Amino acid sequence: MYPVIRCVVLMKIRTFVILINCIILAKMNPVSSQIPVNYDEEKVPEYVLPSLLKCQDGTIVDHIVEWEHKRRAEILTLFRDEVYGAVPATESPDMSYVIIEEDEEALEGLARRTQVMLAFGRGEQAVKALLAIYLPAGHRDPPVFVGYNFYGNHTILNDDKLMLTDSWLPNSEELEISGNRATVSSMGKRSHRWPLREILAKGFGLATMYYGDIDPDRPDFSDGIHPLFYPHGDIRPGEHEWGSIAAWSWGMSRILDVLTGIKNLEKSRFIAFGHSRLGKTALWAAVNDLRFDAVISNNSGCGGAALSRRRFGETLAHINTRFPHWFAESFKEYNHMEDKLPVDQHQLIALMAPRPVYIASASEDLWADPRGEYLSGYHASEVFRLYGMTAIEVTDMPSVEKPIHHTVGYHLRAGGHDVTLYDWLQFMRWCRVNIKF
Ligand code: GTR
């Protein structure tokens, strides 16, 4: 195509995407829709990122020992106190679990399926969470993707043995959910996001749970696991205590508690995975729990892989207004004041080192700021280099569907905010290269 025509076509597509985003945003939340959204690269303000290697006392880290024993802890504490919030210091509720269904020959012999019911706390107040595990037949210790789904395990696949969650669900016409309850009508409605047969055929397993089983996604701390941490009744988290993302992340670690107790997985590698808000969750879970061998963040955007200081697409003010329960209360103080935030998201990526991180963006998902997601990986690479690893070495983004499969991996898929087979095929190729199993 002639360059001029191509340019005009691209501009039209871009304007259209921006328009659709604005309409969706306005429908979802009239208050946050009044906050302007920048989709113009030229209007990204100048910014200085907080240093990865300069400690609070001014010393510069040039060795992994100082990184691991000093600087990493400083940055982790800042993210905990100022962004996601701390798990309350009160004693965690008891957790028990029981296998409620198992089939050695599920999916015509392709998989071993196990369904496990987790219970937090006791008696009437116990919070129940349903975990579905599929392991590839004939593989001992397969690598396992660990990730939440948005609408219940039964939506990821047409498998009528998948049990229904009892938890509150958001209503959805597309998923055929009404009355906030799961029904079989949603069976397999999200299967395009979970190409399970391909995953199993390539020797990987999957463990998934509905994120609302841990904490229903609404601005209310009186449900899910929150109340179990506040035995004396006042269930409003303190200023630096967790929002829902940290609660969901905590739940991912509980999934690992179960998986590491399951036979055949003693030596497995666990890869935290999540899309969008659940990509933010996967990053925070994997950073905190060293039992995760790698993390994949898909289209995680603001508060996930994207740099906050760029203020491109969704900003702190947007996210904290629309989802006031996701982050620590203290995070709201940085609305419109990104430069005051003592951390930025490249540091979150760096906290994973030397464990591999994959960041996936989508070309039309401007709300999540693909370039900001890429640059996080680029800036984090400083720490991966301390370990002698190749991460992301250039500021120029690769073009669509030209993945980078280094220790820090990245791809830009064509299309919108979603998870597709293309994404999964990249994730699995990258895992084969970067994770030993
Ligand atoms: C959007 C939100 C994003 C992302 C997304 C999702 O509305 O603004 O930060 O988390 O939801 O989870 O689908």
Short mmCIF file of C-alpha atoms and ligand atoms in Angstrom, two decimals:
data_model
loop_
_atom_site.label_atom_id
_atom_site.label_comp_id
_atom_site.label_asym_id
_atom_site.label_seq_id
_atom_site.Cartn_x
_atom_site.Cartn_y
_atom_site.Cartn_z
CA MET A 1 0.00 0.00 0.00
CA TYR A 2 1.21 3.55 -0.72
CA PRO A 3 2.63 5.07 2.49
CA VAL A 4 0.17 8.00 2.46
CA ILE A 5 -2.91 5.78 2.04
CA ARG A 6 -1.57 3.39 4.66
CA CYS A 7 -1.08 6.27 7.05
CA VAL A 8 -4.63 7.55 6.51
CA VAL A 9 -6.08 4.05 7.00
CA LEU A 10 -4.08 3.58 10.20
CA MET A 11 -5.20 6.96 11.52
CA LYS A 12 -8.84 6.06 10.84
CA ILE A 13 -8.48 2.74 12.67
CA ARG A 14 -6.84 4.53 15.55
CA THR A 15 -9.57 7.17 15.78
CA PHE A 16 -12.17 4.42 15.69
CA VAL A 17 -10.46 2.47 18.49
CA ILE A 18 -10.21 5.63 20.60
CA LEU A 19 -13.90 6.37 20.02
CA ILE A 20 -14.99 2.86 21.00
CA ASN A 21 -12.82 3.04 24.13
CA CYS A 22 -14.37 6.35 25.14
CA ILE A 23 -17.90 4.99 24.65
CA ILE A 24 -17.14 1.86 26.70
CA LEU A 25 -15.54 3.95 29.42
CA ALA A 26 -18.41 6.43 29.54
CA LYS A 27 -20.93 3.59 29.83
CA MET A 28 -18.98 1.89 32.58
CA ASN A 29 -18.32 4.80 34.84
CA PRO A 30 -19.51 8.33 34.31
CA VAL A 31 -17.04 9.75 36.87
CA SER A 32 -13.88 8.22 35.47
CA SER A 33 -15.05 9.01 31.93
CA GLN A 34 -14.70 12.69 32.82
CA ILE A 35 -10.98 12.17 33.30
CA PRO A 36 -9.30 12.83 29.95
CA VAL A 37 -7.54 9.93 28.23
CA ASN A 38 -4.36 10.46 26.26
CA TYR A 39 -3.76 8.28 23.22
CA ASP A 40 -1.23 10.56 21.59
CA GLU A 41 2.41 9.51 21.91
CA GLU A 42 3.46 13.14 21.44
CA LYS A 43 1.51 14.13 24.54
CA VAL A 44 3.21 11.63 26.82
CA PRO A 45 4.84 13.88 29.40
CA GLU A 46 8.55 13.82 30.08
CA TYR A 47 9.23 11.62 33.04
CA VAL A 48 12.08 10.24 35.09
CA LEU A 49 11.68 6.67 36.27
CA PRO A 50 12.59 5.75 39.84
CA SER A 51 15.98 4.08 39.85
CA LEU A 52 16.25 0.34 40.02
CA LEU A 53 19.77 0.11 41.25
CA LYS A 54 20.18 3.15 43.49
CA CYS A 55 19.40 2.25 47.11
CA GLN A 56 17.59 4.57 49.49
CA ASP A 57 20.94 5.38 51.17
CA GLY A 58 22.41 6.39 47.80
CA THR A 59 24.62 3.35 47.23
CA ILE A 60 24.54 1.82 43.77
CA VAL A 61 23.92 -1.88 43.33
CA ASP A 62 26.29 -3.60 40.95
CA HIS A 63 26.03 -7.15 42.17
CA ILE A 64 23.19 -9.61 42.63
CA VAL A 65 23.97 -10.03 46.34
CA GLU A 66 23.17 -6.35 47.04
CA TRP A 67 20.19 -6.52 44.72
CA GLU A 68 18.73 -9.56 46.45
CA HIS A 69 19.51 -8.56 50.02
CA LYS A 70 18.95 -4.87 49.94
CA ARG A 71 17.49 -3.10 46.94
CA ARG A 72 14.91 -5.76 46.03
CA ALA A 73 13.48 -5.63 49.55
CA GLU A 74 13.27 -1.82 49.44
CA ILE A 75 11.32 -1.85 46.19
CA LEU A 76 9.07 -4.72 47.26
CA THR A 77 8.15 -2.85 50.45
CA LEU A 78 7.23 0.27 48.46
CA PHE A 79 4.98 -1.70 46.11
CA ARG A 80 3.38 -3.39 49.09
CA ASP A 81 2.73 -0.21 51.05
CA GLU A 82 1.95 2.25 48.27
CA VAL A 83 0.40 0.19 45.48
CA TYR A 84 -1.16 -3.22 46.17
CA GLY A 85 -1.36 -3.16 49.98
CA ALA A 86 -0.14 -5.59 52.61
CA VAL A 87 -1.84 -8.81 53.60
CA PRO A 88 -3.12 -8.01 57.13
CA ALA A 89 -0.79 -9.06 59.90
CA THR A 90 -3.58 -11.01 61.64
CA GLU A 91 -3.34 -14.77 61.48
CA SER A 92 -4.38 -16.21 58.10
CA PRO A 93 -7.56 -18.29 58.15
CA ASP A 94 -7.14 -22.07 58.20
CA MET A 95 -7.17 -23.63 54.78
CA SER A 96 -8.30 -27.15 54.04
CA TYR A 97 -8.91 -28.85 50.74
CA VAL A 98 -10.46 -32.00 49.41
CA ILE A 99 -10.44 -33.62 45.98
CA ILE A 100 -14.05 -33.78 44.91
CA GLU A 101 -13.67 -35.22 41.43
CA GLU A 102 -10.94 -36.95 39.52
CA ASP A 103 -10.70 -38.61 36.15
CA GLU A 104 -7.52 -40.20 34.85
CA GLU A 105 -8.90 -40.26 31.33
CA ALA A 106 -10.60 -36.92 30.87
CA LEU A 107 -10.99 -35.31 27.44
CA GLU A 108 -10.86 -38.63 25.60
CA GLY A 109 -7.73 -39.67 27.42
CA LEU A 110 -5.82 -36.43 26.77
CA ALA A 111 -5.77 -35.32 30.41
CA ARG A 112 -5.96 -36.15 34.05
CA ARG A 113 -8.59 -33.84 35.52
CA THR A 114 -8.78 -33.12 39.24
CA GLN A 115 -11.27 -30.79 40.89
CA VAL A 116 -10.44 -29.63 44.36
CA MET A 117 -12.59 -27.72 46.84
CA LEU A 118 -10.61 -25.34 49.02
CA ALA A 119 -12.14 -23.95 52.19
CA PHE A 120 -10.84 -20.96 54.14
CA GLY A 121 -12.00 -20.55 57.71
CA ARG A 122 -14.49 -22.83 59.37
CA GLY A 123 -18.19 -23.52 59.67
CA GLU A 124 -20.81 -21.19 58.24
CA GLN A 125 -18.32 -18.44 57.49
CA ALA A 126 -15.98 -20.66 55.45
CA VAL A 127 -15.14 -19.31 52.01
CA LYS A 128 -15.10 -22.02 49.34
CA ALA A 129 -13.05 -21.97 46.17
CA LEU A 130 -13.13 -24.50 43.35
CA LEU A 131 -9.89 -25.41 41.62
CA ALA A 132 -9.83 -27.27 38.30
CA ILE A 133 -6.58 -28.96 37.31
CA TYR A 134 -5.86 -30.56 33.94
CA LEU A 135 -2.56 -32.39 33.53
CA PRO A 136 -1.35 -33.83 30.23
CA ALA A 137 -1.68 -37.62 30.15
CA GLY A 138 1.58 -39.52 30.32
CA HIS A 139 3.68 -36.63 31.65
CA ARG A 140 5.30 -36.71 35.08
CA ASP A 141 5.96 -33.32 36.61
CA PRO A 142 4.61 -31.28 33.66
CA PRO A 143 5.00 -27.50 33.75
CA VAL A 144 1.69 -26.02 34.89
CA PHE A 145 0.07 -22.67 34.08
CA VAL A 146 -1.63 -21.30 37.16
CA GLY A 147 -4.20 -18.62 36.47
CA TYR A 148 -7.63 -17.36 37.34
CA ASN A 149 -10.59 -17.20 35.04
CA PHE A 150 -13.17 -14.39 34.96
CA TYR A 151 -16.52 -16.24 35.04
CA GLY A 152 -16.07 -19.70 36.56
CA ASN A 153 -14.12 -22.83 35.67
CA HIS A 154 -17.05 -24.15 33.63
CA THR A 155 -16.62 -21.29 31.14
CA ILE A 156 -13.11 -22.28 30.04
CA LEU A 157 -14.07 -25.48 28.25
CA ASN A 158 -16.97 -27.57 27.08
CA ASP A 159 -16.48 -30.27 29.66
CA ASP A 160 -19.72 -31.11 31.43
CA LYS A 161 -17.82 -32.55 34.39
CA LEU A 162 -16.62 -29.07 35.34
CA MET A 163 -18.39 -27.96 38.49
CA LEU A 164 -20.13 -24.65 38.96
CA THR A 165 -19.00 -22.04 41.42
CA ASP A 166 -21.45 -20.97 44.13
CA SER A 167 -19.93 -17.49 44.31
CA TRP A 168 -21.38 -14.21 43.11
CA LEU A 169 -20.72 -13.54 39.41
CA PRO A 170 -21.17 -10.35 37.44
CA ASN A 171 -24.13 -10.64 35.10
CA SER A 172 -23.21 -10.89 31.45
CA GLU A 173 -25.32 -11.24 28.34
CA GLU A 174 -22.42 -12.69 26.39
CA LEU A 175 -21.80 -15.35 29.04
CA GLU A 176 -25.55 -15.83 29.67
CA ILE A 177 -25.22 -15.02 33.34
CA SER A 178 -28.15 -13.44 35.12
CA GLY A 179 -29.10 -13.26 38.79
CA ASN A 180 -25.36 -13.28 39.58
CA ARG A 181 -25.26 -17.08 39.64
CA ALA A 182 -23.39 -19.66 37.57
CA THR A 183 -25.43 -21.96 35.35
CA VAL A 184 -24.55 -24.51 32.70
CA SER A 185 -25.59 -22.05 29.98
CA SER A 186 -22.14 -20.46 30.27
CA MET A 187 -20.35 -23.76 29.76
CA GLY A 188 -17.38 -23.27 27.44
CA LYS A 189 -18.28 -19.66 26.63
CA ARG A 190 -14.71 -18.52 27.22
CA SER A 191 -13.00 -21.51 25.61
CA HIS A 192 -11.39 -19.33 22.94
CA ARG A 193 -9.24 -17.85 25.71
CA TRP A 194 -8.19 -21.27 27.01
CA PRO A 195 -7.05 -23.53 24.13
CA LEU A 196 -6.72 -26.38 26.58
CA ARG A 197 -6.30 -29.20 24.09
CA GLU A 198 -3.33 -27.42 22.49
CA ILE A 199 -1.90 -26.68 25.93
CA LEU A 200 -2.16 -30.33 26.95
CA ALA A 201 -0.89 -31.61 23.61
CA LYS A 202 2.26 -29.53 24.11
CA GLY A 203 2.86 -31.16 27.49
CA PHE A 204 1.65 -28.35 29.77
CA GLY A 205 -0.93 -28.51 32.53
CA LEU A 206 -3.40 -25.88 33.68
CA ALA A 207 -4.75 -25.07 37.14
CA THR A 208 -7.54 -22.51 37.15
CA MET A 209 -10.00 -20.99 39.58
CA TYR A 210 -12.68 -18.31 39.39
CA TYR A 211 -11.11 -15.19 40.92
CA GLY A 212 -14.39 -14.22 42.56
CA ASP A 213 -14.20 -17.41 44.67
CA ILE A 214 -11.39 -15.68 46.56
CA ASP A 215 -12.91 -12.21 46.49
CA PRO A 216 -15.92 -11.12 44.43
CA ASP A 217 -14.89 -8.21 42.26
CA ARG A 218 -16.99 -5.43 43.75
CA PRO A 219 -16.13 -2.45 45.92
CA ASP A 220 -17.05 -4.22 49.11
CA PHE A 221 -14.74 -5.83 51.62
CA SER A 222 -17.44 -7.70 53.47
CA ASP A 223 -17.31 -10.73 51.19
CA GLY A 224 -14.69 -13.22 49.99
CA ILE A 225 -11.67 -13.81 52.17
CA HIS A 226 -11.38 -10.24 53.52
CA PRO A 227 -13.64 -10.66 56.57
CA LEU A 228 -11.68 -13.74 57.63
CA PHE A 229 -8.67 -11.50 58.23
CA TYR A 230 -10.60 -9.01 60.34
CA PRO A 231 -11.98 -11.16 63.15
CA HIS A 232 -13.07 -8.17 65.22
CA GLY A 233 -15.58 -6.92 62.78
CA ASP A 234 -14.01 -3.80 61.24
CA ILE A 235 -13.38 -5.05 57.74
CA ARG A 236 -12.19 -1.87 56.12
CA PRO A 237 -8.52 -2.50 55.22
CA GLY A 238 -6.05 -0.01 56.67
CA GLU A 239 -4.50 2.61 54.38
CA HIS A 240 -1.58 0.41 53.41
CA GLU A 241 -3.45 -2.87 53.53
CA TRP A 242 -4.55 -4.94 50.59
CA GLY A 243 -7.10 -4.29 47.95
CA SER A 244 -8.61 -7.05 45.84
CA ILE A 245 -5.59 -7.52 43.56
CA ALA A 246 -3.41 -8.42 46.55
CA ALA A 247 -6.18 -10.68 47.86
CA TRP A 248 -6.40 -12.50 44.51
CA SER A 249 -2.59 -12.77 44.47
CA TRP A 250 -2.68 -14.28 47.95
CA GLY A 251 -5.18 -16.80 46.55
CA MET A 252 -2.75 -17.76 43.77
CA SER A 253 -0.27 -18.76 46.44
CA ARG A 254 -2.93 -20.91 48.07
CA ILE A 255 -3.42 -22.64 44.71
CA LEU A 256 0.31 -23.41 44.80
CA ASP A 257 -0.08 -24.82 48.31
CA VAL A 258 -2.56 -27.29 46.87
CA LEU A 259 -0.59 -28.07 43.71
CA THR A 260 2.65 -28.76 45.54
CA GLY A 261 0.77 -31.30 47.64
CA ILE A 262 -0.55 -33.17 44.60
CA LYS A 263 1.24 -36.25 43.43
CA ASN A 264 3.01 -36.11 40.10
CA LEU A 265 3.73 -32.42 40.53
CA GLU A 266 6.61 -32.65 43.00
CA LYS A 267 9.10 -31.29 40.51
CA SER A 268 6.80 -29.29 38.28
CA ARG A 269 7.45 -25.72 37.21
CA PHE A 270 4.65 -23.30 37.93
CA ILE A 271 3.97 -20.41 35.62
CA ALA A 272 1.69 -17.69 36.94
CA PHE A 273 -0.57 -16.46 34.16
CA GLY A 274 -3.22 -13.79 33.95
CA HIS A 275 -5.06 -11.55 31.54
CA SER A 276 -5.81 -7.90 32.24
CA ARG A 277 -6.71 -7.34 35.95
CA LEU A 278 -5.69 -10.94 36.43
CA GLY A 279 -2.38 -10.18 34.69
CA LYS A 280 -1.74 -7.50 37.34
CA THR A 281 -2.67 -10.17 39.90
CA ALA A 282 -0.32 -12.77 38.40
CA LEU A 283 2.60 -10.31 38.46
CA TRP A 284 2.07 -9.39 42.09
CA ALA A 285 1.57 -13.06 43.06
CA ALA A 286 4.74 -14.22 41.32
CA VAL A 287 6.85 -11.37 42.66
CA ASN A 288 5.88 -12.32 46.21
CA ASP A 289 5.90 -16.08 45.92
CA LEU A 290 9.23 -17.47 44.78
CA ARG A 291 7.64 -20.86 44.13
CA PHE A 292 6.37 -19.39 40.86
CA ASP A 293 9.07 -20.18 38.32
CA ALA A 294 7.90 -17.61 35.77
CA VAL A 295 5.09 -15.18 35.08
CA ILE A 296 3.08 -14.24 32.01
CA SER A 297 1.18 -10.98 32.01
CA ASN A 298 -1.28 -10.60 29.15
CA ASN A 299 -2.60 -7.09 28.38
CA SER A 300 -2.21 -6.17 32.07
CA GLY A 301 -1.91 -2.41 31.50
CA CYS A 302 -2.15 0.15 34.29
CA GLY A 303 -1.05 -1.25 37.65
CA GLY A 304 0.30 -4.26 35.73
CA ALA A 305 3.12 -4.12 33.21
CA ALA A 306 2.52 -0.59 31.85
CA LEU A 307 4.59 2.34 33.10
CA SER A 308 2.33 4.63 35.15
CA ARG A 309 4.38 7.76 34.45
CA ARG A 310 3.56 7.67 30.74
CA ARG A 311 -0.10 8.44 31.50
CA PHE A 312 -1.09 6.90 28.18
CA GLY A 313 -4.48 5.17 28.09
CA GLU A 314 -5.65 4.19 31.56
CA THR A 315 -4.09 6.25 34.36
CA LEU A 316 -4.03 5.87 38.13
CA ALA A 317 -6.93 8.30 38.44
CA HIS A 318 -9.04 6.24 36.01
CA ILE A 319 -8.30 2.91 37.63
CA ASN A 320 -8.66 4.10 41.22
CA THR A 321 -11.96 5.78 40.42
CA ARG A 322 -13.51 2.89 38.53
CA PHE A 323 -12.11 0.17 40.75
CA PRO A 324 -11.66 1.75 44.18
CA HIS A 325 -11.22 -1.67 45.77
CA TRP A 326 -8.37 -3.03 43.63
CA PHE A 327 -5.37 -1.35 45.24
CA ALA A 328 -4.35 -0.08 48.68
CA GLU A 329 -6.10 3.09 49.76
CA SER A 330 -2.67 4.82 49.76
CA PHE A 331 -2.37 4.32 45.98
CA LYS A 332 -5.15 6.86 45.43
CA GLU A 333 -2.89 9.61 46.72
CA TYR A 334 -0.97 9.38 43.46
CA ASN A 335 -3.97 10.02 41.21
CA HIS A 336 -2.80 12.70 38.72
CA MET A 337 0.54 12.71 40.61
CA GLU A 338 2.35 9.79 39.03
CA ASP A 339 5.72 11.48 39.44
CA LYS A 340 5.33 11.35 43.21
CA LEU A 341 4.84 7.60 43.21
CA PRO A 342 8.07 6.14 44.64
CA VAL A 343 7.95 3.17 42.23
CA ASP A 344 7.00 2.45 38.65
CA GLN A 345 6.03 -0.79 36.97
CA HIS A 346 9.44 -1.59 35.40
CA GLN A 347 10.51 -2.21 38.99
CA LEU A 348 7.73 -4.74 39.44
CA ILE A 349 9.02 -6.65 36.41
CA ALA A 350 12.57 -6.45 37.79
CA LEU A 351 11.45 -7.93 41.12
CA MET A 352 10.93 -11.20 39.24
CA ALA A 353 14.61 -11.54 38.28
CA PRO A 354 16.18 -13.92 37.61
CA ARG A 355 12.89 -15.75 37.01
CA PRO A 356 11.59 -15.20 33.48
CA VAL A 357 8.78 -12.74 32.72
CA TYR A 358 6.67 -12.53 29.58
CA ILE A 359 4.71 -9.42 28.71
CA ALA A 360 2.08 -9.64 25.99
CA SER A 361 0.31 -6.64 24.46
CA ALA A 362 -2.27 -6.23 21.71
CA SER A 363 -2.02 -3.61 18.98
CA GLU A 364 -5.53 -2.19 19.47
CA ASP A 365 -5.49 -2.40 23.25
CA LEU A 366 -4.39 1.21 23.64
CA TRP A 367 -6.15 1.51 27.01
CA ALA A 368 -3.45 -0.88 28.36
CA ASP A 369 -0.63 1.14 26.70
CA PRO A 370 1.31 -1.50 24.72
CA ARG A 371 4.35 0.77 24.46
CA GLY A 372 4.33 1.35 28.22
CA GLU A 373 4.14 -2.41 28.75
CA TYR A 374 7.10 -2.94 26.42
CA LEU A 375 9.17 -0.20 28.04
CA SER A 376 8.67 -1.72 31.48
CA GLY A 377 10.35 -4.85 30.19
CA TYR A 378 13.09 -2.80 28.59
CA HIS A 379 13.88 -0.81 31.74
CA ALA A 380 13.67 -3.89 33.99
CA SER A 381 16.39 -5.50 31.93
CA GLU A 382 19.04 -3.66 33.92
CA VAL A 383 18.45 -6.10 36.77
CA PHE A 384 18.29 -9.18 34.55
CA ARG A 385 21.68 -8.17 33.15
CA LEU A 386 23.15 -8.35 36.66
CA TYR A 387 22.37 -12.07 36.39
CA GLY A 388 24.02 -12.25 32.98
CA MET A 389 20.68 -12.68 31.25
CA THR A 390 19.50 -11.23 27.99
CA ALA A 391 16.25 -9.40 28.42
CA ILE A 392 14.90 -6.56 26.28
CA GLU A 393 17.77 -4.57 24.90
CA VAL A 394 16.34 -1.86 22.63
CA THR A 395 13.74 0.87 23.11
CA ASP A 396 12.23 0.28 19.65
CA MET A 397 9.19 -1.94 19.97
CA PRO A 398 9.08 -5.00 17.75
CA SER A 399 6.39 -4.88 15.12
CA VAL A 400 3.21 -6.91 15.35
CA GLU A 401 3.76 -10.63 15.76
CA LYS A 402 7.54 -10.47 15.98
CA PRO A 403 7.97 -11.93 19.46
CA ILE A 404 11.09 -11.55 21.59
CA HIS A 405 11.77 -14.71 23.54
CA HIS A 406 14.53 -13.72 25.94
CA THR A 407 14.39 -14.06 29.74
CA VAL A 408 12.14 -11.04 29.56
CA GLY A 409 9.87 -11.88 26.64
CA TYR A 410 7.43 -9.69 24.75
CA HIS A 411 5.02 -9.77 21.87
CA LEU A 412 2.54 -7.43 20.30
CA ARG A 413 -0.42 -9.36 18.90
CA ALA A 414 -2.64 -7.85 16.22
CA GLY A 415 -6.09 -7.07 17.58
CA GLY A 416 -7.78 -6.06 20.79
CA HIS A 417 -7.91 -6.80 24.50
CA ASP A 418 -8.14 -10.59 24.67
CA VAL A 419 -6.21 -13.85 24.95
CA THR A 420 -5.96 -15.89 21.78
CA LEU A 421 -4.39 -19.07 20.49
CA TYR A 422 -1.60 -16.95 19.02
CA ASP A 423 -0.78 -15.66 22.51
CA TRP A 424 -0.74 -19.15 24.01
CA LEU A 425 1.47 -20.52 21.26
CA GLN A 426 4.02 -17.79 22.02
CA PHE A 427 3.79 -18.39 25.77
CA MET A 428 4.50 -22.08 25.32
CA ARG A 429 7.39 -21.54 22.90
CA TRP A 430 8.90 -19.01 25.28
CA CYS A 431 8.48 -21.36 28.27
CA ARG A 432 10.33 -24.10 26.41
CA VAL A 433 13.27 -21.77 25.83
CA ASN A 434 13.40 -20.06 29.21
CA ILE A 435 12.23 -22.48 31.86
CA LYS A 436 14.11 -25.69 32.64
CA PHE A 437 11.85 -28.71 32.84
C1 GTR B 1 -10.52 -2.57 32.48
C2 GTR B 1 -9.53 -1.94 33.40
C3 GTR B 1 -8.19 -2.48 33.09
C4 GTR B 1 -8.21 -3.99 32.97
C5 GTR B 1 -9.49 -4.55 32.40
C6 GTR B 1 -9.81 -6.01 32.66
O1 GTR B 1 -11.74 -2.05 32.48
O2 GTR B 1 -9.58 -0.57 33.22
O3 GTR B 1 -7.26 -2.02 34.04
O4 GTR B 1 -7.91 -4.57 34.18
O5 GTR B 1 -10.58 -3.90 32.88
O6 GTR B 1 -9.46 -6.58 33.68
O7 GTR B 1 -10.49 -6.57 31.80
#
